[in-house]
CSV table of C-alpha atoms in Angstrom, one decimal:
chain,number,residue,atom,x,y,z
A,1,MET,CA,110.3,-18.4,300.8
A,2,SER,CA,111.5,-19.8,297.3
A,3,ASP,CA,112.2,-23.4,296.1
A,4,LEU,CA,115.5,-22.8,296.3
A,5,ASP,CA,115.5,-22.1,300.3
A,6,LEU,CA,113.7,-25.1,300.5
A,7,VAL,CA,116.2,-27.4,298.6
A,8,ALA,CA,118.9,-25.7,300.2
A,9,ALA,CA,117.3,-26.5,303.8
A,10,LEU,CA,117.2,-30.0,302.6
A,11,THR,CA,120.6,-30.1,301.4
A,12,ARG,CA,121.7,-28.6,305.1
A,13,LEU,CA,119.9,-31.6,306.9
A,14,GLU,CA,121.3,-34.0,304.3
A,15,THR,CA,124.8,-33.0,305.1
A,16,ALA,CA,124.3,-33.1,308.9
A,17,VAL,CA,122.8,-36.6,308.7
A,18,SER,CA,125.7,-37.7,306.7
A,19,ALA,CA,128.2,-36.2,308.9
A,20,LEU,CA,126.3,-37.6,311.9
A,21,ARG,CA,126.4,-41.4,310.2
A,22,ALA,CA,130.0,-41.0,309.4
A,23,ARG,CA,130.9,-40.1,312.7
A,24,LEU,CA,128.9,-43.1,314.1
A,25,ARG,CA,130.4,-45.8,311.5
A,26,ASP,CA,134.2,-44.4,312.3
A,27,ARG,CA,133.5,-44.6,315.9
A,28,LEU,CA,131.6,-48.1,315.8
A,29,GLY,CA,133.9,-49.5,313.0
A,30,VAL,CA,130.8,-50.8,311.1
A,31,SER,CA,129.2,-50.3,307.6
A,32,GLY,CA,126.3,-47.8,306.8
A,33,ALA,CA,123.8,-50.8,306.7
A,34,ASP,CA,124.8,-52.2,310.0
A,35,LEU,CA,124.8,-48.9,311.6
A,36,THR,CA,120.9,-48.8,310.4
A,37,VAL,CA,120.4,-51.5,312.5
A,38,LEU,CA,122.4,-50.5,315.5
A,39,GLN,CA,120.7,-47.0,315.1
A,40,TYR,CA,117.1,-48.7,315.3
A,41,ILE,CA,118.0,-50.7,318.5
A,42,ALA,CA,119.7,-48.0,320.2
A,43,ARG,CA,116.2,-45.6,319.6
A,44,ALA,CA,113.8,-48.4,320.4
A,45,GLU,CA,115.8,-49.1,323.7
A,46,GLU,CA,115.9,-45.3,324.4
A,47,ALA,CA,112.1,-45.5,324.2
A,48,GLY,CA,111.9,-48.4,326.3
A,49,ARG,CA,110.9,-50.9,323.7
A,50,THR,CA,112.2,-54.2,322.6
A,51,VAL,CA,113.4,-55.5,319.2
A,52,ARG,CA,112.5,-58.6,317.4
A,53,VAL,CA,113.7,-59.8,314.1
A,54,LYS,CA,110.6,-59.0,312.6
A,55,ASP,CA,110.6,-55.4,313.6
A,56,LEU,CA,114.1,-54.9,311.9
A,57,ALA,CA,113.1,-56.5,308.8
A,58,LYS,CA,110.1,-53.9,308.5
A,59,HIS,CA,112.4,-51.2,309.2
A,60,VAL,CA,115.0,-51.9,307.0
A,61,GLY,CA,113.1,-53.5,304.3
A,62,LEU,CA,114.8,-57.0,303.9
A,63,THR,CA,113.6,-60.4,304.5
A,64,GLY,CA,113.9,-62.0,308.2
A,65,PRO,CA,116.5,-64.5,306.8
A,66,ALA,CA,118.3,-61.4,305.5
A,67,VAL,CA,118.1,-59.6,308.9
A,68,THR,CA,119.0,-62.4,310.8
A,69,GLY,CA,122.1,-63.2,308.8
A,70,THR,CA,123.1,-59.5,310.0
A,71,ILE,CA,122.2,-59.9,313.3
A,72,ASP,CA,124.4,-63.1,313.6
A,73,ARG,CA,127.3,-61.2,312.1
A,74,LEU,CA,126.8,-58.1,314.4
A,75,GLU,CA,126.3,-60.6,317.3
A,76,GLN,CA,129.7,-62.3,316.5
A,77,GLY,CA,131.3,-58.9,316.4
A,78,GLY,CA,130.4,-58.2,319.8
A,79,TYR,CA,127.8,-55.5,319.0
A,80,LEU,CA,124.5,-57.1,319.7
A,81,SER,CA,123.3,-60.1,321.8
A,82,ARG,CA,119.9,-61.9,321.7
A,83,VAL,CA,117.9,-62.0,325.1
A,84,PRO,CA,115.3,-64.5,326.0
A,85,ASN,CA,111.8,-62.9,325.6
A,86,PRO,CA,110.4,-63.1,329.4
A,87,ALA,CA,106.9,-63.2,328.1
A,88,ASP,CA,107.6,-66.1,325.5
A,89,GLY,CA,110.6,-68.3,326.3
A,90,ARG,CA,110.7,-69.3,322.5
A,91,SER,CA,111.6,-66.1,321.2
A,92,ARG,CA,114.1,-63.9,321.7
A,93,HIS,CA,114.8,-59.8,321.7
A,94,ILE,CA,117.7,-58.2,320.1
A,95,GLU,CA,120.0,-55.8,322.2
A,96,LEU,CA,122.7,-53.8,322.0
A,97,THR,CA,125.9,-55.0,324.2
A,98,GLU,CA,126.7,-52.8,327.0
A,99,SER,CA,130.0,-51.8,325.2
A,100,THR,CA,128.3,-50.9,321.8
A,101,ARG,CA,125.6,-48.8,324.0
A,102,ARG,CA,128.5,-47.0,325.7
A,103,ASP,CA,130.1,-46.4,322.1
A,104,TYR,CA,127.1,-45.4,320.4
A,105,THR,CA,126.3,-43.0,323.5
A,106,SER,CA,129.8,-41.6,323.4
A,107,ALA,CA,129.6,-41.3,319.6
A,108,MET,CA,126.5,-39.4,319.8
A,109,ASP,CA,128.0,-36.6,322.1
A,110,ARG,CA,124.9,-34.4,322.8
A,111,THR,CA,123.2,-34.9,319.9
A,112,ASP,CA,120.2,-37.0,321.6
A,113,ASP,CA,119.9,-34.4,324.0
A,114,HIS,CA,119.6,-31.4,321.6
A,115,LEU,CA,117.2,-33.6,319.4
A,116,HIS,CA,114.9,-34.3,322.3
A,117,GLU,CA,115.0,-30.9,323.6
A,118,LEU,CA,114.0,-29.8,320.1
A,119,MET,CA,111.2,-32.5,319.7
A,120,ALA,CA,109.9,-31.7,323.2
A,121,SER,CA,109.2,-28.2,322.1
A,122,PHE,CA,106.8,-29.2,319.3
A,123,SER,CA,103.3,-29.1,320.0
A,124,GLU,CA,101.0,-32.1,319.1
A,125,ARG,CA,100.1,-30.4,315.9
A,126,ASP,CA,103.6,-29.4,314.9
A,127,ARG,CA,104.6,-33.3,315.6
A,128,VAL,CA,101.6,-34.3,313.2
A,129,ARG,CA,102.8,-31.8,310.6
A,130,PHE,CA,106.4,-32.6,310.8
A,131,VAL,CA,105.7,-36.7,310.7
A,132,ARG,CA,103.4,-35.7,307.5
A,133,ILE,CA,106.3,-33.5,305.6
A,134,VAL,CA,109.1,-36.0,306.6
A,135,ASP,CA,106.9,-38.9,305.1
A,136,ARG,CA,106.1,-36.5,302.1
A,137,ILE,CA,109.9,-36.0,301.4
A,138,VAL,CA,110.7,-39.7,302.1
A,139,ALA,CA,108.0,-40.5,299.6
A,140,ALA,CA,109.2,-38.1,296.9
A,141,VAL,CA,113.1,-39.6,297.3
A,142,ASP,CA,111.5,-43.0,296.8
A,143,LEU,CA,109.9,-42.2,293.8
A,144,GLY,CA,113.0,-40.9,292.4
A,145,ALA,CA,114.8,-44.1,293.0
A,146,PRO,CA,115.6,-46.5,290.0
A,147,ASN,CA,112.8,-49.5,290.1
A,148,PRO,CA,114.7,-53.0,290.7
């Protein structure tokens, strides 16, 4: 397999992910940055995990106050809600509202099902290799990004 084949595969992946994100943005009526937040929360909820501001800040690479502003805006728009943390009454978790969860699931069509089926077919060794390869691709892309 040539370098051109690898680049073509990456281009196909990028095109597919871009089309998925465009479909989700259009259906949900949000910006790309807001979609990143909603996708992270949706995936965490699907995995049975709760989301805190700190988790989102780490994921999107922003400060806590910047993420709080985004959450405030999405909450006012009816996309998210803050719910009390049962283990610590002082903190809150962030969840999708029921309508956002329903709209997100509808917009995803069966994409999640297909991805879960694919991932379930991976052996543990394949999963480790896949994550390493993705991390290397992300690092290569990041190295090409202009410095702030």
